[in-house]
Amino acid sequence: MSTILPIISKRLNLNTNQVAKTIELLESGATIPFIARYRKEATGSLDEVQIAEIDNARNQLNELIKRRAFIIQTIEEQGQLTKDLKQQLENCWEEVELEDLYLPFKKKRKTKATVAKELGLEPLANLIWKQEIKDVKGEARRFVKGEVTSSDQALEGARDIIAERISEDTDARNLIRKLFRQKANFSAKVVKSKKEEAAKYSDYFDSEESASRAPAHRVLAMLRGEKEGLLRVKLSVDKEDAFFQLKRKYVKSWASYACREQLEAAITDAYARLLGPGIETEFRKIYKEKADEEAIRVFSENLKQLLLAPPLGNKRIMGIDPGFRTGCKVVCLDEHGNLLENTTIYPHPPQNKQEEAQKTIEHLAHKYELEAIAIGNGTAGKESYAFIKSINLGKQVEAFMVNESGASIYSASEIARKEFLDHDITVRGAVSIARRLMDPLSELVKIDPKSIGVGQYQHDVNQTKLKADLDRCVESCVNLVGINLNTASEHVLTYISGLGPTLAKNIVDYRLEHGSFENIEQLKNVPRMGEKAFEQSAGFLRIRDGKNPLDNTGVHPERYSLVKIMAKDLRTDVPSLIKNGELRKSIHPNKYINAEVGLPTINDILAELAKPGLDIRGAAKTFEFTPGVNSIEDLRVGMMVNGIINNVTKFGAFVDIGIKATGLIHISQLADRFVKDPLDVVKLNQEVSAKVIEVDTNRKRISLSLKG
């Protein structure tokens, strides 16, 4: 580990000791949320993002070490491992540099150069390479024998050897890399025979832009168009510039005209056939990875905001999955999310059974003493919301529009089938909508994050990295909120630090057999709950109305004794310390600093004592779309419309304004100032009042603005 510490520290601009302690904790089995929350003294208060970066860097470098060992062994088995080369390899900590050093020794399929070498033409290539001979053709005639039937053939073979030599030279590769880094352009052209089919890519029919400045969404769009066979995409630099740079490096001033001619031909071939395509592929990968990272970052941030949406809490709720022809699926749930009854109403065209539907809603609302109604925001969502609002159910019953993205994925999932074996997917979908209002986090963790619909190009990015980052985002959100141990589902518990599927199931089974947990220590009685798992998970679990009030806070059980000492020093008990803010103000944090506990932990403890049981997400609020706006035809330039941001991308934010078409606030219209990142200005589920600046009825496009 000591070898990689300074490298990680330098790359991430962190103190070496911070990196060392973090890696030590990770290798001991500590999770990222646990380290960030409860080991601040060890890491210097690194956050989850920084800890994840250290973890990623560690894994990458360990993979590089394995690869390097393989390369050294392979070259040694070939009998070509010199002392200098071995030292170069052992001092190499960059993947590209390592592969460049390995390239000349890599086993190749038959190439033009290997064929030429088999024909005995390498000595001729070496003579030309030295650039000292004048009669090149005369020298070439000496190699006309066997399968080499002419001096031209001999020279062609020699050029093939030189071309491959140049393409494998680290200096040449770095020279072309520098050119690509500074001057490469992405260009795209439509496949002429598919112009109509490619209409959605019309912005790229004949486009060219600097690769280094191309936004992530444009790179991914071009590459998707190429993958679909609709666009031809090229990443390139000026060929003449590349030839000039290579010639300046390899053609000596004293070279004879004949040598110069052969070398320049070999250089042209090396770039066109080997170097150019190879470096283009390398940089395509680099820009694709960069675009992936940006798209995944935006996706993760959107997902975080969706997961942390305010819950309504444990209330009796009606859920409605709207529809026109097939009707609206209606479910009633108790305050624990259990299904009480389900039915279907038909208040919209073509049936128009509004009176019957109203009676059904009124009957169910009274029968189950409902406190809220959740209505999906999909097809017929706004019409269903208006219908429900037209019914006088009393002030105690509030109606909410709920983002239903991914509800159909849940409905058809194994989880949903297990929960509602005797009900079809339409009922399951309505239940999911209702539960999302009750607790968005608990319901959304049941769905594959990339199916929730808050990302951009999620099917085009690296799927392994996308899954890892989104899973980490879900884990972070679950642990940030803190989960009620006595009501949490198996799915939510799976994401708690240190648990996982097996322990999550064991906790639920234990709860069913023994009843509610009375204190956090009882968690140790759960089968397979070891000391490490308890340490990692206990601080993120809550027991409401338990015997120990600290169990309803984010104070870790390992620090309960410290809180008792604080209370004792003030001649009181822990419950009184929690209730009395003035009493807590008299605590002097520095008094309790010791070898294990520093100021960051003590400050966190005091903050937790001030807000036992507080949900950081706040509370759900009702929202009203603009009355009279029921379709795109109702919009007029200049009018103001109410909306909810339902997706944030690198180029702007999409807004649900209560009609089928979604509005777009372009990044240039987000504020009266320059905006680099839309997430700096807006967030998912944010309520906005925006001005309509353009309406394209044919293309169903609506442009909005938040500018004053």
mmCIF file of N, CA, C and O in Angstrom, residues 549-603:
data_model
loop_
_atom_site.group_PDB
_atom_site.id
_atom_site.type_symbol
_atom_site.label_atom_id
_atom_site.label_comp_id
_atom_site.label_asym_id
_atom_site.label_seq_id
_atom_site.Cartn_x
_atom_site.Cartn_y
_atom_site.Cartn_z
ATOM 1 N N PRO A 549 -33.602 7.158 24.146
ATOM 2 C CA PRO A 549 -33.843 8.220 23.150
ATOM 3 C C PRO A 549 -32.695 8.396 22.160
ATOM 4 O O PRO A 549 -32.900 8.926 21.067
ATOM 5 N N LEU A 550 -31.506 7.938 22.529
ATOM 6 C CA LEU A 550 -30.365 8.055 21.604
ATOM 7 C C LEU A 550 -30.538 7.142 20.393
ATOM 8 O O LEU A 550 -29.924 7.366 19.349
ATOM 9 N N ASP A 551 -31.390 6.101 20.543
ATOM 10 C CA ASP A 551 -31.647 5.200 19.417
ATOM 11 C C ASP A 551 -32.445 5.878 18.308
ATOM 12 O O ASP A 551 -32.591 5.323 17.222
ATOM 13 N N ASN A 552 -32.963 7.061 18.580
ATOM 14 C CA ASN A 552 -33.710 7.807 17.571
ATOM 15 C C ASN A 552 -32.891 8.976 17.028
ATOM 16 O O ASN A 552 -33.436 9.941 16.503
ATOM 17 N N THR A 553 -31.570 8.873 17.172
ATOM 18 C CA THR A 553 -30.661 9.909 16.675
ATOM 19 C C THR A 553 -29.564 9.266 15.833
ATOM 20 O O THR A 553 -29.450 8.041 15.774
ATOM 21 N N GLY A 554 -28.740 10.119 15.236
ATOM 22 C CA GLY A 554 -27.601 9.629 14.458
ATOM 23 C C GLY A 554 -26.351 9.451 15.293
ATOM 24 O O GLY A 554 -25.261 9.226 14.752
ATOM 25 N N VAL A 555 -26.488 9.524 16.624
ATOM 26 C CA VAL A 555 -25.337 9.255 17.495
ATOM 27 C C VAL A 555 -25.049 7.761 17.434
ATOM 28 O O VAL A 555 -25.950 6.936 17.609
ATOM 29 N N HIS A 556 -23.792 7.407 17.189
ATOM 30 C CA HIS A 556 -23.441 5.987 17.104
ATOM 31 C C HIS A 556 -23.422 5.375 18.501
ATOM 32 O O HIS A 556 -22.981 6.018 19.460
ATOM 33 N N PRO A 557 -23.912 4.130 18.657
ATOM 34 C CA PRO A 557 -23.905 3.482 19.979
ATOM 35 C C PRO A 557 -22.543 3.480 20.671
ATOM 36 O O PRO A 557 -22.480 3.473 21.906
ATOM 37 N N GLU A 558 -21.459 3.493 19.867
ATOM 38 C CA GLU A 558 -20.133 3.517 20.481
ATOM 39 C C GLU A 558 -19.871 4.814 21.245
ATOM 40 O O GLU A 558 -18.913 4.900 22.019
ATOM 41 N N ARG A 559 -20.736 5.832 21.014
ATOM 42 C CA ARG A 559 -20.564 7.115 21.702
ATOM 43 C C ARG A 559 -21.681 7.405 22.719
ATOM 44 O O ARG A 559 -21.753 8.489 23.266
ATOM 45 N N TYR A 560 -22.549 6.410 22.975
ATOM 46 C CA TYR A 560 -23.601 6.609 23.976
ATOM 47 C C TYR A 560 -23.001 6.935 25.344
ATOM 48 O O TYR A 560 -23.536 7.768 26.090
ATOM 49 N N SER A 561 -21.923 6.237 25.683
ATOM 50 C CA SER A 561 -21.301 6.454 27.005
ATOM 51 C C SER A 561 -20.786 7.884 27.140
ATOM 52 O O SER A 561 -20.846 8.475 28.225
ATOM 53 N N LEU A 562 -20.326 8.465 26.037
ATOM 54 C CA LEU A 562 -19.842 9.845 26.066
ATOM 55 C C LEU A 562 -20.995 10.808 26.341
ATOM 56 O O LEU A 562 -20.846 11.779 27.107
ATOM 57 N N VAL A 563 -22.156 10.548 25.730
ATOM 58 C CA VAL A 563 -23.328 11.398 25.965
ATOM 59 C C VAL A 563 -23.762 11.293 27.426
ATOM 60 O O VAL A 563 -24.133 12.295 28.057
ATOM 61 N N LYS A 564 -23.688 10.090 27.985
ATOM 62 C CA LYS A 564 -24.045 9.912 29.404
ATOM 63 C C LYS A 564 -23.104 10.708 30.306
ATOM 64 O O LYS A 564 -23.535 11.290 31.318
ATOM 65 N N ILE A 565 -21.834 10.750 29.945
ATOM 66 C CA ILE A 565 -20.859 11.528 30.727
ATOM 67 C C ILE A 565 -21.204 13.012 30.654
ATOM 68 O O ILE A 565 -21.150 13.729 31.659
ATOM 69 N N MET A 566 -21.561 13.468 29.440
ATOM 70 C CA MET A 566 -21.960 14.875 29.277
ATOM 71 C C MET A 566 -23.151 15.198 30.183
ATOM 72 O O MET A 566 -23.177 16.228 30.862
ATOM 73 N N ALA A 567 -24.151 14.302 30.185
ATOM 74 C CA ALA A 567 -25.345 14.520 31.006
ATOM 75 C C ALA A 567 -24.996 14.507 32.497
ATOM 76 O O ALA A 567 -25.462 15.360 33.272
ATOM 77 N N LYS A 568 -24.153 13.559 32.886
ATOM 78 C CA LYS A 568 -23.749 13.447 34.293
ATOM 79 C C LYS A 568 -23.012 14.695 34.750
ATOM 80 O O LYS A 568 -23.226 15.193 35.866
ATOM 81 N N ASP A 569 -22.131 15.218 33.869
ATOM 82 C CA ASP A 569 -21.377 16.429 34.219
ATOM 83 C C ASP A 569 -22.309 17.617 34.455
ATOM 84 O O ASP A 569 -21.955 18.559 35.179
ATOM 85 N N LEU A 570 -23.479 17.589 33.825
ATOM 86 C CA LEU A 570 -24.446 18.683 33.984
ATOM 87 C C LEU A 570 -25.528 18.334 35.009
ATOM 88 O O LEU A 570 -26.545 19.027 35.104
ATOM 89 N N ARG A 571 -25.273 17.217 35.751
ATOM 90 C CA ARG A 571 -26.185 16.767 36.797
ATOM 91 C C ARG A 571 -27.623 16.545 36.263
ATOM 92 O O ARG A 571 -28.609 16.981 36.842
ATOM 93 N N THR A 572 -27.687 15.872 35.123
ATOM 94 C CA THR A 572 -28.992 15.555 34.527
ATOM 95 C C THR A 572 -28.911 14.188 33.864
ATOM 96 O O THR A 572 -27.885 13.487 33.966
ATOM 97 N N ASP A 573 -29.970 13.800 33.173
ATOM 98 C CA ASP A 573 -29.952 12.533 32.439
ATOM 99 C C ASP A 573 -30.031 12.809 30.941
ATOM 100 O O ASP A 573 -30.233 13.954 30.508
ATOM 101 N N VAL A 574 -29.878 11.752 30.146
ATOM 102 C CA VAL A 574 -29.840 11.901 28.685
ATOM 103 C C VAL A 574 -31.148 12.461 28.122
ATOM 104 O O VAL A 574 -31.117 13.394 27.305
ATOM 105 N N PRO A 575 -32.338 11.964 28.536
ATOM 106 C CA PRO A 575 -33.587 12.534 27.997
ATOM 107 C C PRO A 575 -33.702 14.038 28.242
ATOM 108 O O PRO A 575 -34.133 14.789 27.360
ATOM 109 N N SER A 576 -33.280 14.480 29.419
ATOM 110 C CA SER A 576 -33.354 15.914 29.745
ATOM 111 C C SER A 576 -32.360 16.706 28.899
ATOM 112 O O SER A 576 -32.655 17.828 28.472
ATOM 113 N N LEU A 577 -31.189 16.101 28.660
ATOM 114 C CA LEU A 577 -30.173 16.777 27.839
ATOM 115 C C LEU A 577 -30.693 16.982 26.412
ATOM 116 O O LEU A 577 -30.444 18.018 25.791
ATOM 117 N N ILE A 578 -31.433 15.994 25.912
ATOM 118 C CA ILE A 578 -31.986 16.092 24.557
ATOM 119 C C ILE A 578 -33.065 17.166 24.487
ATOM 120 O O ILE A 578 -33.127 17.952 23.536
ATOM 121 N N LYS A 579 -33.906 17.241 25.518
ATOM 122 C CA LYS A 579 -35.030 18.182 25.509
ATOM 123 C C LYS A 579 -34.609 19.624 25.759
ATOM 124 O O LYS A 579 -35.242 20.556 25.277
ATOM 125 N N ASN A 580 -33.532 19.829 26.528
ATOM 126 C CA ASN A 580 -33.164 21.165 27.001
ATOM 127 C C ASN A 580 -32.043 21.782 26.163
ATOM 128 O O ASN A 580 -30.862 21.462 26.344
ATOM 129 N N GLY A 581 -32.430 22.671 25.253
ATOM 130 C CA GLY A 581 -31.437 23.315 24.393
ATOM 131 C C GLY A 581 -30.484 24.201 25.159
ATOM 132 O O GLY A 581 -29.279 24.263 24.849
ATOM 133 N N GLU A 582 -30.959 24.904 26.170
ATOM 134 C CA GLU A 582 -30.104 25.776 26.967
ATOM 135 C C GLU A 582 -29.047 24.970 27.705
ATOM 136 O O GLU A 582 -27.904 25.396 27.851
ATOM 137 N N LEU A 583 -29.442 23.790 28.156
ATOM 138 C CA LEU A 583 -28.508 22.903 28.859
ATOM 139 C C LEU A 583 -27.387 22.459 27.923
ATOM 140 O O LEU A 583 -26.211 22.444 28.302
ATOM 141 N N ARG A 584 -27.758 22.136 26.680
ATOM 142 C CA ARG A 584 -26.749 21.687 25.710
ATOM 143 C C ARG A 584 -25.768 22.804 25.363
ATOM 144 O O ARG A 584 -24.593 22.558 25.091
ATOM 145 N N LYS A 585 -26.261 24.036 25.380
ATOM 146 C CA LYS A 585 -25.386 25.172 25.058
ATOM 147 C C LYS A 585 -24.273 25.341 26.075
ATOM 148 O O LYS A 585 -23.228 25.938 25.784
ATOM 149 N N SER A 586 -24.488 24.823 27.287
ATOM 150 C CA SER A 586 -23.473 24.970 28.343
ATOM 151 C C SER A 586 -22.353 23.933 28.241
ATOM 152 O O SER A 586 -21.400 23.960 29.020
ATOM 153 N N ILE A 587 -22.510 23.000 27.277
ATOM 154 C CA ILE A 587 -21.466 21.975 27.089
ATOM 155 C C ILE A 587 -20.259 22.602 26.390
ATOM 156 O O ILE A 587 -20.397 23.301 25.384
ATOM 157 N N HIS A 588 -19.083 22.332 26.914
ATOM 158 C CA HIS A 588 -17.836 22.798 26.297
ATOM 159 C C HIS A 588 -17.219 21.631 25.527
ATOM 160 O O HIS A 588 -16.651 20.711 26.152
ATOM 161 N N PRO A 589 -17.341 21.623 24.194
ATOM 162 C CA PRO A 589 -16.874 20.473 23.390
ATOM 163 C C PRO A 589 -15.430 20.063 23.665
ATOM 164 O O PRO A 589 -15.123 18.872 23.718
ATOM 165 N N ASN A 590 -14.539 21.041 23.809
ATOM 166 C CA ASN A 590 -13.116 20.710 23.989
ATOM 167 C C ASN A 590 -12.855 19.850 25.217
ATOM 168 O O ASN A 590 -11.853 19.134 25.296
ATOM 169 N N LYS A 591 -13.759 19.911 26.190
ATOM 170 C CA LYS A 591 -13.599 19.151 27.433
ATOM 171 C C LYS A 591 -13.635 17.643 27.174
ATOM 172 O O LYS A 591 -13.061 16.857 27.946
ATOM 173 N N TYR A 592 -14.275 17.224 26.070
ATOM 174 C CA TYR A 592 -14.500 15.799 25.837
ATOM 175 C C TYR A 592 -13.612 15.212 24.730
ATOM 176 O O TYR A 592 -13.799 14.066 24.325
ATOM 177 N N ILE A 593 -12.685 16.020 24.264
ATOM 178 C CA ILE A 593 -11.740 15.521 23.250
ATOM 179 C C ILE A 593 -10.764 14.553 23.911
ATOM 180 O O ILE A 593 -10.222 14.829 24.981
ATOM 181 N N ASN A 594 -10.564 13.404 23.267
ATOM 182 C CA ASN A 594 -9.569 12.436 23.754
ATOM 183 C C ASN A 594 -8.886 11.765 22.567
ATOM 184 O O ASN A 594 -9.039 12.218 21.425
ATOM 185 N N ALA A 595 -8.159 10.693 22.819
ATOM 186 C CA ALA A 595 -7.389 10.031 21.752
ATOM 187 C C ALA A 595 -8.282 9.482 20.648
ATOM 188 O O ALA A 595 -7.878 9.395 19.490
ATOM 189 N N GLU A 596 -9.516 9.096 20.990
ATOM 190 C CA GLU A 596 -10.423 8.499 20.002
ATOM 191 C C GLU A 596 -11.423 9.485 19.421
ATOM 192 O O GLU A 596 -11.860 9.341 18.285
ATOM 193 N N VAL A 597 -11.800 10.476 20.213
ATOM 194 C CA VAL A 597 -12.868 11.392 19.811
ATOM 195 C C VAL A 597 -12.329 12.812 19.667
ATOM 196 O O VAL A 597 -11.738 13.357 20.599
ATOM 197 N N GLY A 598 -12.564 13.391 18.498
ATOM 198 C CA GLY A 598 -12.120 14.751 18.239
ATOM 199 C C GLY A 598 -13.296 15.710 18.159
ATOM 200 O O GLY A 598 -14.465 15.312 18.315
ATOM 201 N N LEU A 599 -12.997 16.944 17.847
ATOM 202 C CA LEU A 599 -14.023 17.980 17.780
ATOM 203 C C LEU A 599 -15.101 17.695 16.734
ATOM 204 O O LEU A 599 -16.287 17.937 16.996
ATOM 205 N N PRO A 600 -14.749 17.173 15.536
ATOM 206 C CA PRO A 600 -15.798 16.890 14.541
ATOM 207 C C PRO A 600 -16.879 15.947 15.075
ATOM 208 O O PRO A 600 -18.078 16.184 14.870
ATOM 209 N N THR A 601 -16.470 14.879 15.763
ATOM 210 C CA THR A 601 -17.446 13.916 16.295
ATOM 211 C C THR A 601 -18.291 14.534 17.396
ATOM 212 O O THR A 601 -19.516 14.339 17.443
ATOM 213 N N ILE A 602 -17.665 15.299 18.268
ATOM 214 C CA ILE A 602 -18.410 15.932 19.367
ATOM 215 C C ILE A 602 -19.432 16.919 18.807
ATOM 216 O O ILE A 602 -20.588 16.962 19.256
ATOM 217 N N ASN A 603 -19.038 17.700 17.821
ATOM 218 C CA ASN A 603 -19.982 18.640 17.196
ATOM 219 C C ASN A 603 -21.141 17.901 16.536
ATOM 220 O O ASN A 603 -22.297 18.347 16.588
#
